[in-house]
Amino acid sequence: MRRAALALFGLSAVGLAYEVLLTRLFSVILQYHYVFLIVSLSIAGLSLGAALATLRRKAAPGNVAVLTSALFIGVAIAVTVIRSAEATALLLLVSLMPFAGTGYLNALIFARYAGRSAMLYAADLFGAVAGLVLSLLLIGQFGAFQPLLLLAAAVALIAVALSRGRFAAVWFFFVAALAVANSATGIIGFRPETYSGVAPDKTMFQALANPDAAILETRWDPFARLDLVMTGDATARYVFTDAGAGSVMVANGADPAAAGWLRGDLAYLPFLLAPDSDGSALILGAGAGRDVAMARLRGIERITAVEINPTLVALTRDHDAYTGGIFDLPGVETVIADARTYMERSDATYDLIYANLVYSQAAAPATSALAENYVFTREALRSYWRHLTDDGRIAFVTHHGIEGMRLLLGALDMLEREGMTIQQALNHVALISLREGDPQARTSVVVISRQPWTAPEASRFAAEAHARGAGALYLPLYNVVGLDPLAQGARTLDEYIAANSDFNLTPVTDDRPFFYQFRPGLPPALADLMVASLALLFIYLSWLVFFFVRQQDHWKRASLGAYFSLLGAAYLLVEIPLIQKFQLLLEQPVLALLTVIGGLLAGSALGSLFSNRFALRRLPRAIPLAALA
C-alpha cells in the first residue's frame, strides 16, 4: 500500500510538471488559445487513460509505467522532428499520450486499493503540489525541454517500484543515461527558430528571416522564454518574450549621440511633455531599457524603471557592455515588481508616468481577447492619476487607434469618477496616431494631463506629431472632431459608447480586465470550444443515462457524476479569480500560481485525509459546512 501511494504521488507530480512544461514549450510556437488547450488536454488524457483501464483491468502496472515512460521520450522526439507550427493537431495528439498513460496507471492503482482511496487521493494531490513546484524549478534550471527526459526517467523509476522483473530496472538505467547524454549533446532538442508556419504575431521568426539575424542567447524562466536576437542593425538588439513580445536593447543607450535616433520615434513624443531638467519619470514595463534610454535622452534626471520579469532585467544587465549599463545609470532606479502593485504601495509622484505597450501578441485584437491586463483598468488609471505631480502627465503608447480610443474613453470614465464633468475631462486628454500603414499597426499615443491643455501646448505637440508622421485624432483646442457629442453634452459617455458598437470600447475594470476584447461577445475560438464542450457533456450524460444505469442499482452511483462535475467546475470558478487577485497582491504571476493552485491542491489533500474520520452518512452534511468555512 505504501509503495502504491508513493507511486501515485510520483505520477501526479510528473503529470502536473509535464502540463506546465508543455504550456511553456508551446507558448513559443503557438498562439495563446492553443496553449490553453494543454489544460483541457491533460484532463482529457487522464480521462482517456482511466477509460482504457476499465476495458483492460488486468494490465501489469509496471508494464504500463514502462510504456508511459517511453511515451514521454516519444514526445521529446516529436517536438524535435515536427518543425511546423501548422501541425498543431499532430503536436497536441502526441502530447496527449503521456497523460493517457498516467491516467491508466492512476486508475489501476485506485482500483486495486479502492478501500484506501482517501489516502491515495491525498497522495495524488500532494504529488500535484510537488509537481507544480518541481516544474518551476526545472524550467529555471534546464529550460522547458530537457526536463521531458527527466520526467521519462522518473516514470521509469516508478515502473521499478511497481514491477517484479528486471526489465523495468534496465529500462530505468537506459532512460537515465539517455537524459544525461542528451543534456551534454543536445541531439534531441527544441529549436523553435527552425519551425515553419508560425503565426504572424510571433515576430521573432520574422526577424530571424533576415540573413544577418541570429539568436545570441536564450534564457528560460517560469515567466517565459527570452531570446536575445541581433539583426543587421547595429544600433539595437531585440529581446523576444515567447518569440513574440519584443523589447528593444539600445546600443550605448546612455550616450545621447548614439541613441539620438530615438528622437524620431513616435514613442518619444510623450517625453517632450516632461520637464527637460529636474524632472521625474516612472517607466512601467521597462523591458530591455529602450524607454529608459528615451527618458535619459530627454534629460530627465530621476527615472524609476519597473519591470516584472527579473530574468529580462538580469539579461539586460549582463549586456551592460552593449547598453552602457542603462538600468544602473546615476538617477535610474530599477525595480523588479508588478507595475500595478508597485503603484499601490508607492507614495512617490512623477512628472511623467509612461508605458509603451506595443507588443506583438496583442497586435491583432482577436489573439488576446481574453488575456487579462490590469494596466488599463479604471482602478489602474485612478492610481496613476493620483501619483502625478501638479503638472504631471500619463502617457501610453498603443498598437493602433482602436486601442487608443478605448483607453481615451477609459480615461474620461476615470476623470468623471474623480469629480470632473465629461466636458472638463475632454480638456485633459489627447490621442495621436500614425497616418499611414496598416491600420492594425498605426502606433498611437494617449496622453492624460493633470492640467488642461493650452493652445500653445496643443500646437507644439501637434507639430511634433506631424514631424513623426502622425496626426491628432483628438487634441483639445486643435482637433476635436469625433467626440463632438460628448463635448456638446448631447450624449453621456455610456450613450456614446453604445452608439459606437462596431467595437467594444467600454472602459475595463479589475473585475473585467479584458482590454483587448474589442469584439462584442465571446471570441470565436472560445465560442467554438464551448460548443464542443457542451457536445461532449451531452454525450457523457447520454451514456450515463442510457448505458451505465440500465441496471437499477446503478442509479445512485450514476448520480455521483453530477457531484463530481460540479466539483470540477467549482474548482475552476474559485481558482481563476483567486489567481487574478493574488497576482495583484503578490506582484509575480508565478507566486500567484503557486499560492492559489498549490493551496487548493494541498487543502483538498488534507480534506481527503480527514474524510476518513467521518462516517459515510455524515459526509453530505460535513461537505457544505467545510465549503462555507
XYZ file of C-alpha atoms in Angstrom:
629
model
C 0.000 0.000 0.000
C 2.780 2.437 0.894
C 4.537 1.698 -2.383
C 1.304 2.359 -4.284
C 0.814 5.703 -2.506
C 4.386 6.749 -3.318
C 3.902 5.701 -6.935
C 0.704 7.736 -7.144
C 2.475 10.712 -5.552
C 5.224 10.479 -8.176
C 2.818 10.040 -11.087
C 0.813 13.088 -10.052
C 3.979 15.168 -9.672
C 5.169 14.079 -13.105
C 1.762 14.749 -14.659
C 1.446 18.313 -13.410
C 5.091 19.095 -14.159
C 4.548 17.787 -17.696
C 1.486 20.013 -18.102
C 3.450 23.123 -17.072
C 6.397 22.200 -19.317
C 4.111 21.745 -22.330
C 2.486 25.103 -21.668
C 5.862 26.826 -21.648
C 7.105 24.966 -24.758
C 4.053 25.598 -26.884
C 3.855 29.249 -25.813
C 6.866 29.844 -28.054
C 5.367 28.477 -31.282
C 1.586 28.560 -30.803
C -0.928 31.302 -30.080
C -2.292 31.593 -26.581
C -5.668 29.901 -27.137
C -3.922 26.753 -28.410
C -1.610 26.817 -25.408
C -4.620 26.928 -23.081
C -5.782 23.679 -24.664
C -2.948 21.967 -22.773
C -5.036 22.152 -19.598
C -8.002 20.548 -21.357
C -5.633 18.090 -22.997
C -4.276 16.909 -19.656
C -7.752 16.291 -18.253
C -8.875 14.566 -21.461
C -5.763 12.372 -21.473
C -6.199 11.322 -17.858
C -9.857 10.519 -18.556
C -8.939 8.531 -21.658
C -6.408 6.505 -19.701
C -8.927 5.791 -16.953
C -11.475 4.662 -19.548
C -8.913 2.316 -21.099
C -8.224 0.874 -17.657
C -11.868 -0.180 -17.354
C -11.507 -2.163 -20.587
C -8.189 -3.752 -19.663
C -8.096 -4.028 -15.905
C -5.579 -6.838 -15.640
C -2.657 -4.959 -17.191
C 0.505 -5.043 -15.091
C 1.118 -1.553 -13.604
C 4.880 -1.916 -14.082
C 4.492 -2.570 -17.801
C 2.129 0.376 -18.192
C 4.658 2.602 -16.395
C 7.413 1.495 -18.796
C 5.163 2.299 -21.746
C 4.291 5.706 -20.268
C 7.973 6.474 -19.809
C 8.542 5.617 -23.477
C 5.698 7.956 -24.438
C 7.492 10.855 -22.731
C 10.557 10.105 -24.846
C 8.298 9.967 -27.890
C 7.005 13.476 -27.157
C 10.568 14.803 -26.902
C 11.443 13.226 -30.261
C 8.224 14.502 -31.861
C 8.909 18.081 -30.743
C 12.382 17.746 -32.262
C 11.232 16.231 -35.561
C 7.931 18.046 -36.201
C 9.088 21.521 -37.196
C 5.863 23.075 -38.360
C 3.518 25.060 -36.160
C 0.796 24.242 -38.688
C 0.877 20.643 -37.404
C -0.868 21.795 -34.231
C -3.305 18.881 -34.165
C -0.484 16.342 -34.510
C 1.593 18.002 -31.778
C -1.371 18.057 -29.415
C -2.270 14.438 -30.204
C 1.263 13.233 -29.487
C 1.352 15.304 -26.299
C -1.876 13.638 -25.146
C -0.325 10.168 -24.947
C 1.696 10.514 -21.699
C -1.399 11.909 -19.967
C -3.329 8.825 -21.103
C -0.610 6.541 -19.746
C -0.613 8.389 -16.428
C -4.411 8.167 -16.209
C -4.242 4.435 -16.953
C -1.780 3.887 -14.119
C -3.765 6.023 -11.690
C -6.929 4.041 -12.431
C -5.168 0.701 -11.940
C -3.776 1.777 -8.569
C -7.081 3.214 -7.333
C -8.950 0.090 -8.460
C -6.515 -2.213 -6.695
C -6.634 -0.275 -3.398
C -10.180 1.103 -3.541
C -10.613 0.688 0.194
C -7.797 3.174 0.861
C -8.912 5.721 -1.706
C -8.841 8.629 0.779
C -5.137 8.145 1.454
C -4.399 7.566 -2.235
C -6.289 10.696 -3.256
C -4.323 12.708 -0.701
C -1.065 11.313 -2.102
C -2.270 12.203 -5.593
C -2.989 15.823 -4.653
C 0.175 16.305 -2.597
C 2.077 14.951 -5.593
C 0.451 17.597 -7.779
C 1.693 20.311 -5.405
C 5.196 18.847 -5.591
C 4.947 18.686 -9.387
C 3.978 22.343 -9.608
C 6.983 23.435 -7.560
C 9.257 20.964 -9.349
C 8.246 22.179 -12.804
C 9.075 25.792 -11.989
C 12.464 24.794 -10.585
C 13.238 22.618 -13.614
C 12.318 25.351 -16.089
C 14.536 27.865 -14.333
C 17.462 25.441 -14.262
C 17.171 23.467 -17.513
C 14.556 25.196 -19.667
C 11.261 23.638 -20.671
C 12.521 20.884 -22.977
C 15.322 18.928 -21.270
C 13.131 18.087 -18.238
C 10.900 15.984 -20.520
C 13.557 13.271 -20.472
C 13.949 13.700 -16.713
C 10.222 13.058 -16.349
C 10.620 9.952 -18.508
C 13.326 8.760 -16.108
C 11.075 9.497 -13.114
C 8.250 7.382 -14.568
C 10.775 4.631 -15.329
C 11.771 4.690 -11.657
C 8.097 4.340 -10.710
C 7.982 1.322 -13.038
C 10.790 -0.234 -10.995
C 8.737 0.268 -7.816
C 5.660 -1.335 -9.395
C 7.420 -4.230 -11.154
C 8.846 -7.520 -10.017
C 11.000 -8.282 -13.042
C 14.375 -6.902 -14.124
C 13.285 -5.243 -17.333
C 11.964 -2.146 -15.559
C 15.329 -1.619 -13.842
C 17.188 -1.991 -17.138
C 14.764 0.445 -18.755
C 15.290 2.979 -15.961
C 19.068 2.962 -16.371
C 18.662 3.330 -20.145
C 16.356 6.349 -19.814
C 18.540 7.967 -17.150
C 21.611 7.517 -19.366
C 19.701 8.969 -22.321
C 18.726 12.054 -20.301
C 22.311 12.633 -19.147
C 23.770 12.073 -22.619
C 21.253 14.359 -24.274
C 21.899 17.158 -21.795
C 25.510 17.058 -22.962
C 24.916 16.650 -26.704
C 21.511 18.245 -27.311
C 20.722 15.855 -30.172
C 17.093 15.729 -29.058
C 16.195 19.371 -28.622
C 13.640 22.126 -29.021
C 14.756 24.535 -31.755
C 11.859 26.906 -32.432
C 13.893 29.003 -34.863
C 13.679 26.089 -37.321
C 9.859 25.957 -37.218
C 7.754 26.981 -40.203
C 4.142 28.140 -40.396
C 4.356 30.134 -37.184
C 1.619 32.724 -36.518
C 2.404 36.311 -37.638
C 2.326 37.603 -34.068
C 5.424 35.529 -33.286
C 7.630 38.295 -34.652
C 10.939 36.715 -33.674
C 10.594 34.392 -36.647
C 10.154 37.371 -38.964
C 13.300 38.945 -37.537
C 15.238 35.698 -37.984
C 14.259 35.622 -41.674
C 16.941 38.296 -42.132
C 20.156 36.511 -43.222
C 22.140 38.695 -40.819
C 19.936 37.845 -37.839
C 20.879 35.323 -35.172
C 19.905 34.305 -31.647
C 22.729 35.390 -29.355
C 21.369 33.978 -26.112
C 18.344 32.126 -24.766
C 17.080 32.048 -21.201
C 14.102 30.271 -19.665
C 12.217 31.118 -16.530
C 8.727 30.234 -15.271
C 7.520 33.531 -16.742
C 8.628 32.962 -20.354
C 11.415 32.057 -22.764
C 13.651 35.024 -23.623
C 15.702 35.202 -26.827
C 18.255 37.929 -27.467
C 18.389 38.484 -31.225
C 20.772 40.612 -33.241
C 19.908 41.795 -36.726
C 21.800 43.735 -39.350
C 21.057 46.936 -37.397
C 23.996 47.715 -35.119
C 22.058 50.342 -33.152
C 19.725 47.889 -31.442
C 19.135 44.294 -30.435
C 15.829 42.685 -29.551
C 14.730 40.554 -26.623
C 11.712 38.456 -27.584
C 9.422 37.005 -24.934
C 7.977 33.674 -26.087
C 9.057 34.633 -29.628
C 6.520 37.445 -29.775
C 6.769 40.398 -27.434
C 9.869 42.307 -28.456
C 11.830 44.636 -26.165
C 14.486 46.854 -27.699
C 18.010 46.872 -26.285
C 19.631 50.120 -27.449
C 23.352 50.220 -28.194
C 25.042 52.714 -25.840
C 21.647 53.887 -24.655
C 23.242 56.201 -22.104
C 25.064 58.167 -24.832
C 22.852 60.903 -26.396
C 24.885 60.801 -29.589
C 24.491 57.039 -30.031
C 20.818 56.972 -29.008
C 19.795 60.155 -30.818
C 17.882 58.196 -33.464
C 15.205 57.511 -30.844
C 14.036 61.140 -31.072
C 12.390 60.389 -34.413
C 10.225 57.609 -32.980
C 6.585 58.376 -32.191
C 7.095 56.639 -28.837
C 9.447 59.504 -27.892
C 6.665 62.081 -28.276
C 5.364 61.960 -24.653
C 8.835 62.702 -23.288
C 8.694 66.121 -24.949
C 5.920 66.973 -22.486
C 8.129 66.237 -19.470
C 10.494 68.805 -17.934
C 13.912 68.588 -19.565
C 15.692 69.158 -16.252
C 14.919 68.281 -12.648
C 12.055 66.117 -13.900
C 10.944 62.657 -12.836
C 9.574 59.750 -14.845
C 8.113 56.366 -13.984
C 8.554 53.744 -16.710
C 6.052 50.887 -16.455
C 7.282 47.732 -18.182
C 10.869 48.836 -18.753
C 11.714 45.763 -20.850
C 15.284 45.836 -22.148
C 15.728 49.543 -21.436
C 14.700 51.495 -24.543
C 12.190 53.643 -22.657
C 14.823 54.458 -20.040
C 17.174 55.491 -22.856
C 14.488 57.839 -24.236
C 13.938 59.389 -20.805
C 17.684 59.982 -20.453
C 17.789 61.403 -23.961
C 15.197 63.974 -22.906
C 17.354 64.889 -19.910
C 15.050 63.593 -17.188
C 17.183 63.240 -14.074
C 15.122 60.926 -11.853
C 13.872 57.755 -13.517
C 12.164 54.768 -11.891
C 12.040 51.736 -14.202
C 9.585 48.988 -13.186
C 9.808 45.562 -14.843
C 8.008 42.415 -13.720
C 10.390 39.852 -15.252
C 13.636 39.515 -13.249
C 15.243 37.379 -15.958
C 14.779 40.153 -18.523
C 16.417 42.673 -16.193
C 19.289 40.255 -15.495
C 19.775 39.601 -19.216
C 19.917 43.337 -19.941
C 22.378 43.926 -17.117
C 24.585 41.091 -18.345
C 24.910 43.022 -21.611
C 25.926 46.309 -20.000
C 28.906 46.477 -22.340
C 26.415 46.858 -25.190
C 23.756 49.028 -23.497
C 26.066 51.253 -21.470
C 24.580 49.941 -18.218
C 21.198 51.543 -18.880
C 19.498 50.160 -15.745
C 22.249 51.293 -13.373
C 22.945 54.834 -14.541
C 23.042 57.647 -11.971
C 19.490 58.720 -11.223
C 17.968 55.468 -12.525
C 16.256 53.155 -10.034
C 15.309 49.742 -11.401
C 12.533 47.912 -9.554
C 11.501 44.312 -10.214
C 7.790 44.296 -9.465
C 4.332 44.257 -10.965
C 3.542 47.784 -12.145
C 0.113 47.942 -10.512
C 1.319 46.604 -7.189
C 4.270 48.992 -7.173
C 1.961 51.940 -7.766
C -0.398 50.888 -4.997
C 2.470 50.660 -2.492
C 4.365 53.794 -3.503
C 3.787 57.350 -2.269
C 6.029 58.990 -4.890
C 4.730 61.420 -7.516
C 6.058 61.853 -11.040
C 6.068 64.384 -13.850
C 5.546 61.590 -16.371
C 4.155 58.080 -15.972
C 4.924 56.247 -19.207
C 4.047 52.809 -20.554
C 4.996 51.652 -24.040
C 2.524 48.838 -24.537
C 3.379 47.862 -28.096
C 3.986 44.122 -28.030
C 3.235 41.817 -30.890
C 0.905 39.301 -29.248
C -1.764 41.951 -28.936
C -1.327 43.405 -32.415
C -4.441 41.585 -33.610
C -7.265 42.041 -31.082
C -8.652 38.537 -31.674
C -5.472 36.831 -30.476
C -5.517 38.272 -26.945
C -9.195 38.980 -26.378
C -9.397 37.185 -23.038
C -5.877 37.867 -21.814
C -6.141 39.756 -18.530
C -4.396 43.126 -18.465
C -4.537 45.235 -15.337
C -2.560 48.147 -16.792
C -5.587 49.804 -18.424
C -8.338 49.289 -15.872
C -10.333 52.058 -14.224
C -8.631 51.322 -10.915
C -5.173 51.406 -12.519
C -5.805 54.739 -14.234
C -7.004 56.193 -10.936
C -3.809 55.008 -9.250
C -1.624 56.586 -11.949
C -3.599 59.829 -11.747
C -3.035 60.102 -8.008
C 0.724 59.643 -8.432
C 1.164 62.641 -10.742
C 2.682 65.971 -9.785
C 0.505 69.054 -10.253
C 1.719 69.407 -13.851
C 2.242 65.696 -14.492
C 1.049 63.531 -17.363
C 0.286 59.878 -18.029
C 1.255 58.572 -21.475
C 0.543 55.244 -23.159
C 1.873 54.017 -26.484
C -0.588 51.548 -28.043
C -0.741 49.485 -31.208
C -3.439 51.340 -33.091
C -6.235 53.869 -32.889
C -8.891 51.437 -31.634
C -6.808 50.657 -28.577
C -6.075 54.339 -28.172
C -9.755 55.301 -28.372
C -10.760 52.692 -25.793
C -8.033 53.922 -23.472
C -9.045 57.554 -24.007
C -12.672 56.737 -23.142
C -11.412 54.837 -20.100
C -9.530 57.978 -19.049
C -12.703 60.055 -19.426
C -14.559 57.499 -17.295
C -11.874 57.714 -14.597
C -11.793 61.529 -14.620
C -15.580 61.679 -14.375
C -15.395 59.500 -11.265
C -12.716 61.838 -9.916
C -15.268 64.658 -9.965
C -14.919 66.241 -13.407
C -17.662 66.626 -15.953
C -17.053 64.943 -19.308
C -16.670 68.385 -20.898
C -13.949 69.270 -18.382
C -12.265 65.875 -18.745
C -12.004 66.303 -22.525
C -9.570 69.177 -21.923
C -7.198 66.790 -20.118
C -6.775 64.043 -22.749
C -5.260 63.630 -26.215
C -4.947 60.885 -28.849
C -2.270 60.853 -31.559
C -1.847 58.170 -34.247
C 0.354 57.426 -37.246
C -1.329 58.416 -40.513
C -0.029 55.744 -42.884
C 0.500 51.990 -42.996
C -1.528 49.013 -41.855
C -4.426 50.247 -39.672
C -3.623 47.435 -37.205
C -0.059 48.738 -36.885
C -0.564 52.509 -36.711
C 1.054 53.231 -33.373
C -0.991 55.583 -31.204
C -0.196 57.753 -28.200
C -2.693 58.558 -25.432
C -1.916 61.404 -23.019
C -3.783 62.210 -19.793
C -2.775 65.565 -18.282
C -3.241 66.883 -14.764
C -3.765 70.387 -16.122
C -5.970 71.294 -19.093
C -4.226 71.659 -22.427
C -3.386 75.192 -23.520
C -3.488 76.331 -27.136
C 0.321 76.805 -27.406
C 0.937 73.336 -25.899
C -1.518 71.723 -28.288
C 0.017 73.448 -31.329
C 3.574 72.449 -30.380
C 2.511 68.880 -29.630
C 0.670 68.586 -32.948
C 3.705 69.924 -34.820
C 5.989 67.354 -33.151
C 3.491 64.611 -34.025
C 3.362 65.713 -37.680
C 7.163 65.641 -37.819
C 6.959 61.952 -36.904
C 4.299 61.077 -39.470
C 1.392 61.201 -37.020
C -1.785 63.217 -36.711
C -4.092 64.276 -33.906
C -7.209 62.117 -33.678
C -8.241 64.167 -30.668
C -6.376 67.145 -29.222
C -8.110 69.928 -27.255
C -8.050 73.334 -28.912
C -6.673 71.729 -32.058
C -8.826 68.833 -33.316
C -11.980 67.727 -31.508
C -13.767 66.057 -34.418
C -15.396 62.737 -33.490
C -16.067 63.494 -29.848
C -18.454 66.380 -30.543
C -21.481 64.668 -28.927
C -19.517 64.420 -25.677
C -18.074 67.924 -25.906
C -21.523 69.411 -26.541
C -23.184 67.362 -23.811
C -25.545 65.750 -26.319
C -24.653 62.272 -25.072
C -23.364 60.724 -21.900
C -20.237 58.596 -22.040
C -22.287 55.391 -21.869
C -24.555 56.591 -24.680
C -21.560 57.493 -26.826
C -20.024 54.034 -26.325
C -23.336 52.330 -27.117
C -23.676 54.370 -30.323
C -20.229 53.209 -31.481
C -20.923 49.499 -31.084
C -18.816 48.237 -34.008
C -16.061 47.798 -31.435
C -16.228 47.164 -27.713
C -14.979 50.476 -26.304
C -16.350 50.008 -22.784
C -13.810 51.004 -20.084
C -12.285 47.939 -18.420
C -12.166 47.254 -14.690
C -10.241 44.921 -12.396
C -13.242 42.583 -12.431
C -13.345 42.589 -16.260
C -9.751 43.340 -17.321
C -10.087 42.195 -20.955
C -8.811 45.317 -22.685
C -8.111 43.571 -25.986
C -11.625 42.176 -26.310
C -12.758 44.652 -28.971
C -15.489 42.483 -30.488
C -18.747 42.190 -28.508
C -19.459 38.726 -27.158
C -17.150 35.743 -26.856
C -14.158 35.361 -29.199
C -14.885 32.814 -31.980
C -12.264 30.347 -30.708
C -13.802 30.323 -27.235
C -17.337 30.070 -28.605
C -16.325 27.020 -30.665
C -14.676 25.485 -27.612
C -17.832 25.989 -25.556
C -19.957 24.312 -28.226
C -17.556 21.360 -28.330
C -17.558 21.132 -24.523
C -21.357 21.151 -24.369
C -21.494 18.450 -27.056
C -19.101 16.250 -25.064
C -21.122 16.866 -21.909
C -24.303 15.820 -23.721
C -22.621 12.631 -24.979
C -21.403 11.804 -21.473
C -24.805 12.371 -19.886
C -26.450 10.297 -22.600
C -24.045 7.436 -21.891
C -24.677 7.831 -18.181
C -28.458 7.626 -18.564
C -28.883 5.082 -21.343
C -25.916 2.769 -20.781
C -24.493 2.972 -17.296
C -27.800 2.928 -15.399
C -29.540 0.133 -17.237
C -29.340 -1.855 -14.037
C -31.490 -0.455 -11.263
C -28.811 -0.409 -8.594
C -26.584 1.879 -10.651
C -28.774 4.968 -10.274
C -27.140 6.059 -7.032
C -23.646 5.624 -8.478
C -24.632 7.455 -11.642
C -25.887 10.418 -9.621
C -22.327 10.945 -8.396
C -21.452 12.068 -11.927
C -23.274 15.351 -11.323
C -21.484 15.794 -7.993
C -18.016 15.356 -9.467
C -18.866 17.536 -12.481
C -19.965 20.371 -10.220
C -16.904 19.830 -8.038
C -14.602 20.287 -11.040
C -16.481 23.391 -12.176
C -16.318 24.824 -8.647
C -12.549 24.416 -8.553
C -12.142 26.454 -11.734
C -14.640 29.109 -10.646
C -12.665 29.604 -7.428
C -9.196 29.172 -8.917
C -9.384 31.675 -11.787
C -10.495 34.793 -9.848
C -8.143 33.938 -6.976
C -5.165 33.805 -9.349
C -6.190 37.190 -10.754
C -6.452 38.792 -7.327
C -3.310 37.186 -5.919
C -1.337 38.367 -8.945
C -2.094 41.950 -7.909
C -1.297 41.156 -4.279
C 1.925 39.158 -4.727
C 3.326 41.072 -7.752
C 4.539 37.949 -9.574
C 2.283 35.660 -11.674
C 4.402 32.665 -10.689
C 3.880 33.312 -6.979
C 0.147 33.705 -7.573
C 0.096 30.370 -9.396
C 1.998 28.615 -6.618
C -0.101 30.137 -3.859
C -3.535 29.539 -5.357
C -3.153 26.205 -7.143
C -0.756 24.837 -4.549
C -3.059 25.960 -1.751
C -6.167 24.460 -3.346
C -4.437 21.146 -4.016
C -2.875 20.928 -0.561
C -6.169 21.851 1.099
C -8.003 19.199 -0.899
C -5.351 16.642 0.043
C -5.807 17.415 3.735
C -9.561 17.153 3.280
C -9.135 13.729 1.751
C -7.054 12.567 4.710
C -9.559 13.918 7.245
C -12.508 12.375 5.401
C -11.648 9.025 6.997
C -12.679 10.489 10.356
C -16.287 10.892 9.236
C -18.802 8.154 8.662
C -20.002 8.000 5.083
C -23.523 9.057 6.059
C -22.157 12.230 7.728
C -20.122 13.429 4.757
C -23.057 15.047 2.887
C -23.570 17.316 5.916
C -19.873 17.928 6.564
C -19.064 18.987 2.994
C -21.368 22.077 2.895
C -20.054 23.192 6.293
C -16.475 22.891 5.049
C -17.366 24.843 1.905
C -18.940 27.666 3.936
C -15.917 27.806 6.228
